XYZ file of C-alpha atoms in Angstrom:
533
model
C -24.368 190.393 145.718
C -22.992 191.171 149.165
C -25.100 192.964 151.737
C -22.990 195.660 153.461
C -24.399 194.671 156.868
C -23.768 190.936 156.434
C -20.363 191.208 158.077
C -21.847 192.681 161.241
C -22.309 190.659 164.405
C -25.793 190.704 165.904
C -26.038 190.848 169.698
C -29.539 190.310 171.099
C -30.127 191.795 174.551
C -29.239 194.974 176.410
C -28.297 193.729 179.880
C -24.781 193.211 181.198
C -24.207 190.200 178.917
C -25.211 191.900 175.663
C -23.462 195.173 176.450
C -20.261 193.486 177.595
C -20.108 191.318 174.457
C -20.707 194.316 172.196
C -17.973 196.317 173.933
C -15.520 193.425 173.968
C -16.055 192.912 170.226
C -14.913 196.458 169.400
C -13.714 197.463 166.850
C -15.657 194.774 164.972
C -19.011 196.129 163.730
C -21.879 195.100 166.011
C -25.632 195.639 165.898
C -27.145 195.540 169.383
C -30.856 194.656 169.376
C -33.016 195.436 172.422
C -36.741 194.848 172.808
C -37.324 198.079 174.739
C -35.446 201.356 175.192
C -31.919 200.404 176.264
C -31.674 199.750 180.006
C -35.405 199.849 180.736
C -36.219 196.124 181.048
C -32.833 194.514 181.701
C -32.740 192.216 184.745
C -29.255 193.601 185.445
C -30.985 196.747 186.657
C -32.449 194.788 189.561
C -29.254 193.000 190.631
C -28.585 194.001 194.222
C -26.066 191.489 195.516
C -22.908 192.351 193.610
C -20.133 190.513 191.777
C -18.062 187.733 193.308
C -14.275 187.983 192.967
C -11.436 186.592 195.099
C -9.631 189.838 195.928
C -8.904 189.621 199.658
C -5.463 188.612 200.942
C -6.907 185.501 202.580
C -8.884 184.479 199.476
C -7.937 182.835 196.187
C -9.737 181.994 192.911
C -9.358 178.291 193.720
C -11.447 178.841 196.869
C -14.046 180.770 194.858
C -14.174 177.883 192.372
C -14.500 175.360 195.207
C -17.499 177.221 196.648
C -19.079 177.422 193.177
C -18.662 173.679 192.627
C -20.038 172.830 196.052
C -23.130 175.002 195.539
C -23.711 173.438 192.111
C -24.723 170.116 193.692
C -22.854 167.849 191.298
C -23.678 169.562 187.992
C -21.043 172.314 187.861
C -18.214 171.848 185.364
C -15.111 172.238 187.534
C -13.028 173.537 184.629
C -15.542 176.274 183.903
C -15.751 177.218 187.587
C -11.973 177.509 187.838
C -11.722 179.533 184.646
C -14.469 181.975 185.641
C -13.085 182.417 189.155
C -9.639 183.119 187.708
C -11.143 185.766 185.406
C -13.118 187.546 188.144
C -10.506 190.113 189.308
C -9.842 191.162 185.709
C -13.598 191.553 185.124
C -13.832 193.958 188.053
C -10.878 195.938 186.696
C -12.499 196.040 183.221
C -15.698 197.479 184.674
C -13.742 200.116 186.591
C -11.987 201.050 183.355
C -15.457 201.683 181.893
C -16.367 204.076 184.677
C -18.119 201.768 187.169
C -17.265 202.893 190.705
C -17.297 200.165 193.341
C -17.589 200.726 197.080
C -14.270 201.149 198.856
C -13.227 201.268 202.505
C -11.362 203.815 204.593
C -10.799 207.528 204.140
C -8.487 206.965 201.190
C -10.782 204.447 199.528
C -7.802 202.278 198.706
C -9.419 198.876 199.239
C -12.627 197.485 197.780
C -15.320 196.691 200.331
C -16.005 192.959 200.196
C -19.308 191.510 201.384
C -20.320 187.986 202.410
C -23.197 186.032 200.886
C -24.646 182.563 201.240
C -22.373 179.557 200.591
C -19.257 181.733 200.145
C -16.396 180.770 202.443
C -14.831 184.254 202.304
C -15.864 187.887 201.915
C -15.580 188.429 198.167
C -18.706 190.272 196.991
C -17.932 193.599 195.313
C -20.734 196.179 195.494
C -21.511 199.518 193.892
C -23.576 202.040 195.875
C -24.415 199.373 198.434
C -27.251 197.297 196.971
C -27.418 199.079 193.594
C -24.635 197.161 191.846
C -26.660 196.088 188.826
C -27.921 199.590 188.153
C -24.464 201.146 188.388
C -22.889 198.467 186.173
C -25.651 198.830 183.598
C -25.364 202.622 183.555
C -21.607 202.435 183.040
C -21.834 199.922 180.201
C -24.638 201.826 178.471
C -22.557 205.013 178.540
C -19.635 203.119 177.043
C -21.757 201.441 174.356
C -23.393 204.678 173.236
C -19.976 206.246 172.680
C -18.403 203.260 170.891
C -18.462 203.862 167.100
C -18.497 200.170 166.201
C -21.786 199.548 168.087
C -25.063 200.270 166.311
C -27.963 200.201 168.801
C -31.466 199.341 167.559
C -34.195 199.641 170.175
C -37.796 198.374 170.270
C -37.046 195.297 168.181
C -37.755 191.754 169.385
C -36.045 188.815 167.705
C -38.662 186.261 166.651
C -36.656 183.755 164.583
C -33.206 182.967 163.284
C -32.403 182.310 159.626
C -30.062 179.428 158.750
C -28.359 179.171 155.386
C -28.099 176.084 153.176
C -25.213 174.790 155.297
C -27.176 175.184 158.513
C -25.293 178.224 159.791
C -27.180 181.110 161.386
C -26.997 184.058 158.996
C -29.284 186.599 160.602
C -32.479 187.174 162.533
C -36.066 188.240 161.973
C -37.213 190.963 164.364
C -40.724 192.181 165.131
C -40.894 195.948 165.161
C -43.366 198.148 166.992
C -43.428 200.448 163.965
C -44.911 197.771 161.668
C -46.558 195.188 163.971
C -47.532 192.710 161.233
C -44.100 192.549 159.639
C -40.679 191.307 160.548
C -37.435 193.017 159.619
C -34.612 190.719 158.620
C -31.156 191.678 159.878
C -28.292 189.764 158.241
C -25.260 188.926 160.337
C -22.190 186.742 160.226
C -22.935 185.625 163.811
C -25.742 185.975 166.341
C -25.162 186.169 170.084
C -28.187 185.615 172.303
C -28.006 187.587 175.563
C -31.728 187.708 176.238
C -31.794 186.922 179.966
C -33.986 184.571 181.944
C -37.461 183.130 182.398
C -38.744 184.479 185.729
C -41.723 186.219 184.108
C -43.211 182.776 183.439
C -43.981 182.427 187.166
C -46.667 184.148 189.229
C -44.062 185.029 191.878
C -40.856 186.432 190.441
C -38.176 189.031 191.039
C -37.514 189.353 187.297
C -38.904 191.907 184.856
C -42.208 190.543 183.565
C -40.746 190.641 180.060
C -38.277 187.887 181.057
C -40.202 185.017 179.507
C -37.450 183.086 177.737
C -37.766 184.573 174.262
C -34.153 183.730 173.474
C -34.718 180.097 174.444
C -37.728 179.882 172.127
C -35.705 181.294 169.226
C -32.797 178.935 169.902
C -35.111 175.936 170.243
C -36.754 176.588 166.880
C -33.291 176.896 165.325
C -32.489 173.374 166.561
C -30.117 174.218 169.443
C -29.604 171.786 172.292
C -30.949 173.139 175.582
C -29.523 171.903 178.870
C -30.825 171.573 182.444
C -33.908 173.721 181.828
C -35.467 172.371 185.018
C -32.846 174.128 187.166
C -34.566 177.333 188.278
C -33.365 179.172 191.351
C -36.060 180.539 193.627
C -34.753 183.407 195.713
C -35.878 182.836 199.302
C -36.384 186.486 200.262
C -38.534 188.276 197.717
C -40.478 191.024 199.490
C -44.106 189.849 199.792
C -46.129 193.055 199.610
C -48.342 192.258 196.610
C -46.146 193.796 193.904
C -45.483 192.135 190.540
C -42.616 191.665 189.950
C -41.630 191.267 193.572
C -38.920 193.530 195.011
C -35.873 191.684 196.270
C -34.366 191.699 199.740
C -30.768 190.990 198.809
C -28.926 188.034 200.291
C -26.303 190.483 201.523
C -28.741 191.386 204.310
C -28.388 187.877 205.688
C -24.649 188.186 205.165
C -24.738 191.130 207.566
C -26.698 189.193 210.179
C -30.396 189.525 209.293
C -32.382 186.418 210.302
C -35.499 184.629 209.071
C -38.426 184.287 211.467
C -42.019 183.114 211.203
C -45.099 184.837 212.570
C -44.484 183.193 215.936
C -41.058 184.784 216.131
C -39.323 181.435 215.654
C -35.953 181.520 213.897
C -36.619 178.365 211.875
C -33.265 178.289 210.033
C -31.189 178.155 213.213
C -30.767 174.363 213.249
C -29.992 174.098 209.509
C -26.272 173.850 208.563
C -25.289 177.340 207.462
C -28.522 178.756 208.930
C -29.610 181.834 206.920
C -26.451 181.558 204.803
C -27.163 178.031 203.611
C -27.356 177.600 199.799
C -30.328 179.370 198.240
C -32.227 176.191 197.386
C -32.066 175.067 201.021
C -33.288 178.422 202.359
C -36.010 178.700 199.691
C -37.437 175.278 200.577
C -37.400 176.092 204.286
C -39.282 179.356 203.691
C -41.704 177.599 201.319
C -42.378 174.910 203.941
C -43.303 177.551 206.494
C -45.722 179.222 204.068
C -47.215 175.855 203.018
C -47.894 175.197 206.710
C -49.873 178.422 206.924
C -47.161 180.575 208.468
C -45.965 184.004 207.377
C -42.205 184.539 207.033
C -40.177 187.677 207.722
C -36.608 188.850 207.278
C -35.611 190.486 210.552
C -32.767 193.023 210.393
C -33.695 194.985 213.498
C -30.942 193.673 215.748
C -28.256 193.162 213.087
C -28.631 196.504 211.292
C -31.212 198.722 212.952
C -30.606 202.361 212.107
C -27.712 201.425 209.784
C -30.073 199.682 207.367
C -30.806 202.726 205.212
C -27.122 203.612 204.931
C -25.887 200.138 204.011
C -28.853 199.063 201.867
C -30.455 202.201 200.438
C -32.130 200.386 197.570
C -33.952 197.847 199.747
C -34.817 200.600 202.226
C -36.410 202.659 199.444
C -38.418 199.639 198.269
C -39.647 199.052 201.818
C -40.587 202.679 202.353
C -42.890 202.537 199.322
C -44.998 200.022 201.250
C -44.710 201.799 204.628
C -42.173 199.365 206.083
C -39.288 200.702 208.152
C -36.856 197.743 207.887
C -34.735 199.021 210.746
C -37.723 198.707 213.097
C -40.022 196.173 211.488
C -39.370 192.730 209.903
C -39.816 192.492 206.121
C -42.427 189.965 204.838
C -40.779 187.570 202.360
C -41.421 184.459 200.274
C -39.585 182.468 197.554
C -39.851 183.742 193.972
C -38.429 182.658 190.617
C -35.132 184.491 190.391
C -32.518 182.911 188.128
C -32.364 180.214 185.448
C -29.314 177.963 185.670
C -30.386 176.069 182.544
C -30.403 177.439 179.022
C -28.796 177.149 175.594
C -25.981 174.644 175.948
C -22.625 176.261 175.154
C -18.985 175.268 175.138
C -16.110 177.139 176.792
C -16.236 179.757 174.006
C -19.955 180.418 174.335
C -20.776 178.504 171.141
C -24.132 176.731 170.927
C -24.649 173.470 169.032
C -25.889 175.489 166.020
C -23.159 176.942 163.802
C -23.086 180.715 163.939
C -25.033 180.978 167.218
C -23.494 181.956 170.569
C -25.167 182.562 173.940
C -24.062 184.659 176.897
C -25.458 185.343 180.360
C -28.584 183.850 181.871
C -29.895 182.492 178.563
C -26.831 180.232 178.355
C -25.967 177.003 180.131
C -22.187 177.238 180.374
C -21.599 174.642 183.083
C -20.823 177.220 185.785
C -23.945 177.196 187.945
C -24.910 173.539 187.908
C -28.008 172.811 189.969
C -27.769 175.872 192.191
C -26.085 179.176 191.332
C -23.687 180.557 193.913
C -24.686 184.079 194.928
C -23.189 186.928 192.861
C -21.812 184.627 190.173
C -24.378 185.709 187.565
C -22.983 189.082 186.506
C -19.518 187.550 186.732
C -20.384 184.716 184.344
C -21.752 187.175 181.778
C -18.639 189.366 181.993
C -16.193 186.467 181.724
C -17.913 184.752 178.796
C -18.403 188.060 176.983
C -14.629 188.305 176.753
C -14.190 184.712 175.577
C -16.971 184.998 172.989
C -15.330 188.134 171.599
C -11.953 186.407 171.386
C -13.591 183.496 169.570
C -15.448 185.704 167.088
C -12.439 187.854 166.335
C -10.751 184.702 165.125
C -13.750 183.384 163.185
C -13.865 183.697 159.386
C -16.509 185.927 157.833
C -19.059 183.934 155.790
C -20.563 185.235 152.568
C -24.161 186.387 152.411
C -26.596 185.298 149.752
C -29.336 187.388 148.154
C -31.644 184.393 148.540
C -32.252 185.499 152.142
C -35.441 187.593 152.205
C -35.311 191.009 153.859
C -38.956 191.000 154.967
C -41.587 188.435 155.759
C -45.122 188.611 157.075
C -45.919 187.389 160.557
C -49.265 185.732 161.354
C -52.079 188.252 161.624
C -53.046 187.875 165.282
C -55.299 190.346 167.078
C -56.290 188.801 170.433
C -58.489 190.757 172.789
C -56.419 192.346 175.550
C -58.536 190.704 178.267
C -58.098 187.253 176.714
C -54.370 187.756 176.362
C -54.021 188.865 179.977
C -56.058 185.942 181.289
C -53.994 183.491 179.222
C -50.732 184.802 180.645
C -52.148 184.807 184.179
C -53.203 181.168 183.749
C -49.752 180.218 182.450
C -47.923 181.939 185.327
C -50.252 180.386 187.904
C -49.735 176.947 186.365
C -45.954 177.315 186.437
C -45.980 178.376 190.090
C -48.214 175.462 191.051
C -46.827 172.608 188.947
C -43.254 173.616 188.044
C -42.353 175.651 191.107
C -40.333 175.028 194.259
C -41.716 171.471 194.664
C -42.691 169.216 191.752
C -44.138 165.780 191.025
C -45.032 163.690 187.981
C -48.775 164.349 188.154
C -48.324 168.118 188.184
C -45.654 168.097 185.496
C -47.682 165.864 183.164
C -50.737 168.068 183.629
C -48.631 171.145 182.907
C -47.217 169.618 179.719
C -50.694 168.900 178.326
C -52.016 172.375 179.139
C -48.935 174.132 177.793
C -49.047 172.188 174.534
C -52.520 173.565 173.921
C -51.313 177.092 174.709
C -48.402 176.689 172.261
C -50.745 176.323 169.306
C -53.438 178.777 170.403
C -53.921 180.985 167.344
C -55.798 183.608 169.385
C -52.636 184.373 171.391
C -49.773 186.609 170.303
C -46.523 185.102 169.079
C -44.857 186.271 172.282
C -47.410 184.438 174.447
C -47.088 181.262 172.381
C -43.319 181.487 172.836
C -43.860 181.770 176.600
C -45.941 178.596 176.477
C -43.241 176.872 174.387
C -40.486 177.683 176.877
C -42.690 176.664 179.813
C -43.432 173.381 178.013
C -39.725 172.697 177.532
C -39.024 173.413 181.222
C -41.808 171.065 182.314
C -40.528 168.317 179.998
C -36.996 168.722 181.398
C -38.300 168.646 184.978
C -40.090 165.399 184.181
C -36.881 163.864 182.892
C -34.926 164.459 186.094
C -36.219 161.734 188.400
C -34.330 162.871 191.477
C -34.049 165.866 193.794
C -30.885 167.872 193.227
C -30.159 171.497 194.040
C -32.945 173.776 192.861
C -34.906 170.862 191.357
C -36.969 169.107 194.013
C -39.337 166.208 193.266
C -41.647 165.092 196.061
C -42.025 161.738 194.264
C -38.237 161.360 193.852
C -36.859 162.950 197.053
C -33.366 161.431 196.849
C -30.299 162.045 194.713
C -29.784 159.761 191.735
C -26.885 157.315 192.225
C -24.736 158.883 189.539
C -23.907 162.582 189.898
C -23.271 164.958 187.037
C -26.095 163.790 184.783
C -27.427 166.626 182.609
C -30.770 166.813 180.852
C -30.272 167.776 177.234
C -33.156 168.489 174.891
C -33.931 169.763 171.451
C -37.427 170.955 170.595
C -38.017 167.891 168.412
C -36.995 165.564 171.243
C -39.293 167.352 173.672
C -42.249 166.991 171.325
C -41.549 163.274 170.924
C -41.348 162.843 174.693
C -44.634 164.660 175.182
C -46.324 162.452 172.577
C -45.266 159.346 174.494
C -46.531 160.633 177.827
C -49.943 160.179 179.446
C -51.301 161.182 182.835
C -49.952 158.055 184.567
C -46.496 157.999 182.965
C -43.289 159.434 184.279
C -41.418 161.269 181.550
C -38.131 159.717 180.459
C -35.395 160.895 178.095
C -31.811 160.329 177.237
C -29.383 161.627 179.844
C -25.974 162.873 178.787
C -23.112 162.988 181.267
């Protein structure tokens, strides 16, 4: 018997990646699953910087690709970088066709305003409402999705597991629902696309929504997918340090307009570094972290560069500052590094396909080969938009599998009722551990200690499934960080401070391989694993 919904495509995630895939797939029937009301918890909402695209007369996609490859510190796939850079102008046009209005110059508004950000050789950052690009893009795509007949939106559902048929192909997903907490609804699908975002919520200092704890990675790992370069986590150097969680972001575009970094002695400590404040993010983040580790406070100073123009050019950051009684045009902004973006993720090919049949990944949850060891600023939204198109093209040409009645429509989840205080303390301990042992600087002793602690958290029956998944993803990241015995891009080992002799070596893991590695490790051992070029 055929289920009428079995021919639908299931898209998991309501940020730019999930919405763009769903829209690109039209008129194919799509079910869009989001864990909260659509738009409420998407990291896209917080994206200030913009979208990179070579649109100026003196720019070219080949130059954009070159900058991307250089920032990636030897791990970027040049073919992917070239393909994404080539697609960037069309992605901007596609967004405009869906009602997103980008900032333009002059009285006639004929030319797009192009900003400069770190490690870009040309002005190519397209903004919407100054520093509110993510919000405007998200609003435009949500409007389009809600009026597209082929898209069925289901809110307040969290995917907990994928179902694979007898041939190993993903044929649907189990979703926890707030309406029936102890049950899971099964949604059949001919394909599942994970667009679940990143992992910043695993760290005590983050710019991400606290719900960004790698749920999509946990689901993919249990389904047997290969995960790549999980250790590559970008720490944004200028999160606003005013005690908020998550931390507000002082966009890199501020430094592009001349804002400088100073310590509490007024010293501009980046001045002697190649690129200064516009050096790659990993370089700036380590420099800021070093100042803080030495007992200094760090500030982003826009007084001279922007002054009274600050509120006009960066209204979003100005509003964030005002909430904490900071006038950024007259007073430096306190900042520190915070977990911001995950370059690693579900390994995909050039079509967005994972290593599991029937499973695709798009956006931050994916490892496409674009970002390498250090994402170039404003390439994140672009990557999601470009791959959304290619995934849709791939799926429109894919055959529709049959659906078997042997797949259950409901199953019980473990009855878990942890005390709220215990649950909160467990999560706090996990986030503190990740900051300390798997943060900006790492070593074998800290990573091995983290692995042992996280393994215990993974099987803690007093924790919710979501918290155990957070521990699982953190465990996988720590294992991957132990594998990479070098310092490259965003991954810095104090016990292996140099680059490995051979560039372009990726860390690839399945869950089973990670568990085997952990079993072979003790407190004195350095983790090892196969490395795939």
